[in-house]
Amino acid sequence: VSQLKPLLWDFKLDVCLAAAIALGRMGTDKAAEALFQVLQSPYTPIPLQLETVRAISWIETPEAIAYLQQA
């Protein structure tokens, strides 16, 4: 998670999307937390917001579900 998290803030959207997908597949609460931070940012582009929601929904932990409810 610590290596993928900075890639969520990359200048290239494709890199951000790939990082979101990878974090979603990791399925940990730390990954969900990193994705939620991106989702909360007002500067996150719409395609990345959508991919982030998808990635959080793949995690399926109580914490990830709480993040989706907050969003």
C-alpha atoms as an extended CHARMM CRD file, in Angstrom:
* protein
*
        71  EXT
         1         1  VAL       CA              0.0000000000        0.0000000000        0.0000000000  PROA      1               0.0000000000
         2         2  SER       CA              2.7880000000        2.4140000000        0.8980000000  PROA      2               0.0000000000
         3         3  GLN       CA              4.3260000000        2.0650000000       -2.5560000000  PROA      3               0.0000000000
         4         4  LEU       CA              1.0590000000        2.4280000000       -4.4820000000  PROA      4               0.0000000000
         5         5  LYS       CA             -0.4520000000        5.2720000000       -2.4540000000  PROA      5               0.0000000000
         6         6  PRO       CA              1.7490000000        8.0370000000       -3.9850000000  PROA      6               0.0000000000
         7         7  LEU       CA              0.7760000000        6.8500000000       -7.4620000000  PROA      7               0.0000000000
         8         8  LEU       CA             -2.8330000000        7.8380000000       -6.7640000000  PROA      8               0.0000000000
         9         9  TRP       CA             -1.6560000000       11.4660000000       -6.9530000000  PROA      9               0.0000000000
        10        10  ASP       CA              0.4030000000       11.1300000000      -10.1620000000  PROA      10              0.0000000000
        11        11  PHE       CA              0.0050000000       13.6790000000      -12.9570000000  PROA      11              0.0000000000
        12        12  LYS       CA             -0.9260000000       10.9710000000      -15.4620000000  PROA      12              0.0000000000
        13        13  LEU       CA             -4.5100000000        9.7970000000      -15.0630000000  PROA      13              0.0000000000
        14        14  ASP       CA             -3.6960000000        6.3030000000      -16.3680000000  PROA      14              0.0000000000
        15        15  VAL       CA             -1.1680000000        5.8200000000      -13.5720000000  PROA      15              0.0000000000
        16        16  CYS       CA             -3.7350000000        6.9360000000      -10.9860000000  PROA      16              0.0000000000
        17        17  LEU       CA             -6.3610000000        4.5850000000      -12.3700000000  PROA      17              0.0000000000
        18        18  ALA       CA             -3.9690000000        1.6220000000      -12.3600000000  PROA      18              0.0000000000
        19        19  ALA       CA             -2.9550000000        2.3680000000       -8.7720000000  PROA      19              0.0000000000
        20        20  ALA       CA             -6.6080000000        2.5260000000       -7.7060000000  PROA      20              0.0000000000
        21        21  ILE       CA             -7.3210000000       -0.8210000000       -9.3320000000  PROA      21              0.0000000000
        22        22  ALA       CA             -4.2750000000       -2.4120000000       -7.7080000000  PROA      22              0.0000000000
        23        23  LEU       CA             -5.1960000000       -1.0860000000       -4.2730000000  PROA      23              0.0000000000
        24        24  GLY       CA             -8.7520000000       -2.3430000000       -4.6750000000  PROA      24              0.0000000000
        25        25  ARG       CA             -7.4710000000       -5.8160000000       -5.4550000000  PROA      25              0.0000000000
        26        26  MET       CA             -5.2730000000       -5.7840000000       -2.3690000000  PROA      26              0.0000000000
        27        27  GLY       CA             -8.4150000000       -5.8020000000       -0.2560000000  PROA      27              0.0000000000
        28        28  THR       CA             -7.0020000000       -4.3140000000        2.9490000000  PROA      28              0.0000000000
        29        29  ASP       CA             -8.3070000000       -1.5730000000        5.1990000000  PROA      29              0.0000000000
        30        30  LYS       CA             -5.1110000000        0.4270000000        4.5850000000  PROA      30              0.0000000000
        31        31  ALA       CA             -5.8140000000        0.2890000000        0.8460000000  PROA      31              0.0000000000
        32        32  ALA       CA             -9.3900000000        1.4360000000        1.4490000000  PROA      32              0.0000000000
        33        33  GLU       CA             -8.1220000000        4.3280000000        3.5460000000  PROA      33              0.0000000000
        34        34  ALA       CA             -5.7260000000        5.4410000000        0.7940000000  PROA      34              0.0000000000
        35        35  LEU       CA             -8.5030000000        5.2720000000       -1.7990000000  PROA      35              0.0000000000
        36        36  PHE       CA            -10.8910000000        7.2050000000        0.4140000000  PROA      36              0.0000000000
        37        37  GLN       CA             -8.3760000000       10.0240000000        0.8090000000  PROA      37              0.0000000000
        38        38  VAL       CA             -8.3150000000       10.4080000000       -2.9640000000  PROA      38              0.0000000000
        39        39  LEU       CA            -12.0900000000       10.2790000000       -3.1250000000  PROA      39              0.0000000000
        40        40  GLN       CA            -12.4000000000       13.1030000000       -0.5980000000  PROA      40              0.0000000000
        41        41  SER       CA            -10.1760000000       15.4740000000       -2.5600000000  PROA      41              0.0000000000
        42        42  PRO       CA            -12.0840000000       18.1480000000       -4.5040000000  PROA      42              0.0000000000
        43        43  TYR       CA             -9.3650000000       18.0210000000       -7.1810000000  PROA      43              0.0000000000
        44        44  THR       CA             -9.8410000000       14.3640000000       -8.0900000000  PROA      44              0.0000000000
        45        45  PRO       CA            -11.0460000000       14.0060000000      -11.7030000000  PROA      45              0.0000000000
        46        46  ILE       CA            -14.3850000000       12.2690000000      -12.2930000000  PROA      46              0.0000000000
        47        47  PRO       CA            -12.9010000000        9.1500000000      -13.9820000000  PROA      47              0.0000000000
        48        48  LEU       CA            -10.6220000000        8.6090000000      -10.9910000000  PROA      48              0.0000000000
        49        49  GLN       CA            -13.5190000000        9.1620000000       -8.5890000000  PROA      49              0.0000000000
        50        50  LEU       CA            -15.5190000000        6.4550000000      -10.3470000000  PROA      50              0.0000000000
        51        51  GLU       CA            -12.6090000000        4.0090000000      -10.3590000000  PROA      51              0.0000000000
        52        52  THR       CA            -11.9320000000        4.7550000000       -6.7110000000  PROA      52              0.0000000000
        53        53  VAL       CA            -15.5220000000        3.9500000000       -5.7420000000  PROA      53              0.0000000000
        54        54  ARG       CA            -15.2920000000        0.6900000000       -7.7010000000  PROA      54              0.0000000000
        55        55  ALA       CA            -12.0020000000       -0.1900000000       -6.0330000000  PROA      55              0.0000000000
        56        56  ILE       CA            -13.3280000000        0.4990000000       -2.5330000000  PROA      56              0.0000000000
        57        57  SER       CA            -16.3890000000       -1.6330000000       -3.2530000000  PROA      57              0.0000000000
        58        58  TRP       CA            -14.1260000000       -4.5890000000       -4.1710000000  PROA      58              0.0000000000
        59        59  ILE       CA            -12.5480000000       -4.5120000000       -0.7310000000  PROA      59              0.0000000000
        60        60  GLU       CA            -15.7730000000       -5.5280000000        1.0760000000  PROA      60              0.0000000000
        61        61  THR       CA            -14.6120000000       -4.8950000000        4.6450000000  PROA      61              0.0000000000
        62        62  PRO       CA            -16.7330000000       -3.0260000000        7.2030000000  PROA      62              0.0000000000
        63        63  GLU       CA            -14.3120000000       -0.0900000000        7.0580000000  PROA      63              0.0000000000
        64        64  ALA       CA            -14.5050000000        0.0650000000        3.2520000000  PROA      64              0.0000000000
        65        65  ILE       CA            -18.2990000000       -0.0090000000        3.3700000000  PROA      65              0.0000000000
        66        66  ALA       CA            -18.2450000000        2.8330000000        5.8870000000  PROA      66              0.0000000000
        67        67  TYR       CA            -16.0630000000        4.8420000000        3.5110000000  PROA      67              0.0000000000
        68        68  LEU       CA            -18.5630000000        4.2880000000        0.7090000000  PROA      68              0.0000000000
        69        69  GLN       CA            -21.4090000000        5.4160000000        2.9340000000  PROA      69              0.0000000000
        70        70  GLN       CA            -19.5070000000        8.5920000000        3.8270000000  PROA      70              0.0000000000
        71        71  ALA       CA            -18.8390000000        9.3190000000        0.1650000000  PROA      71              0.0000000000
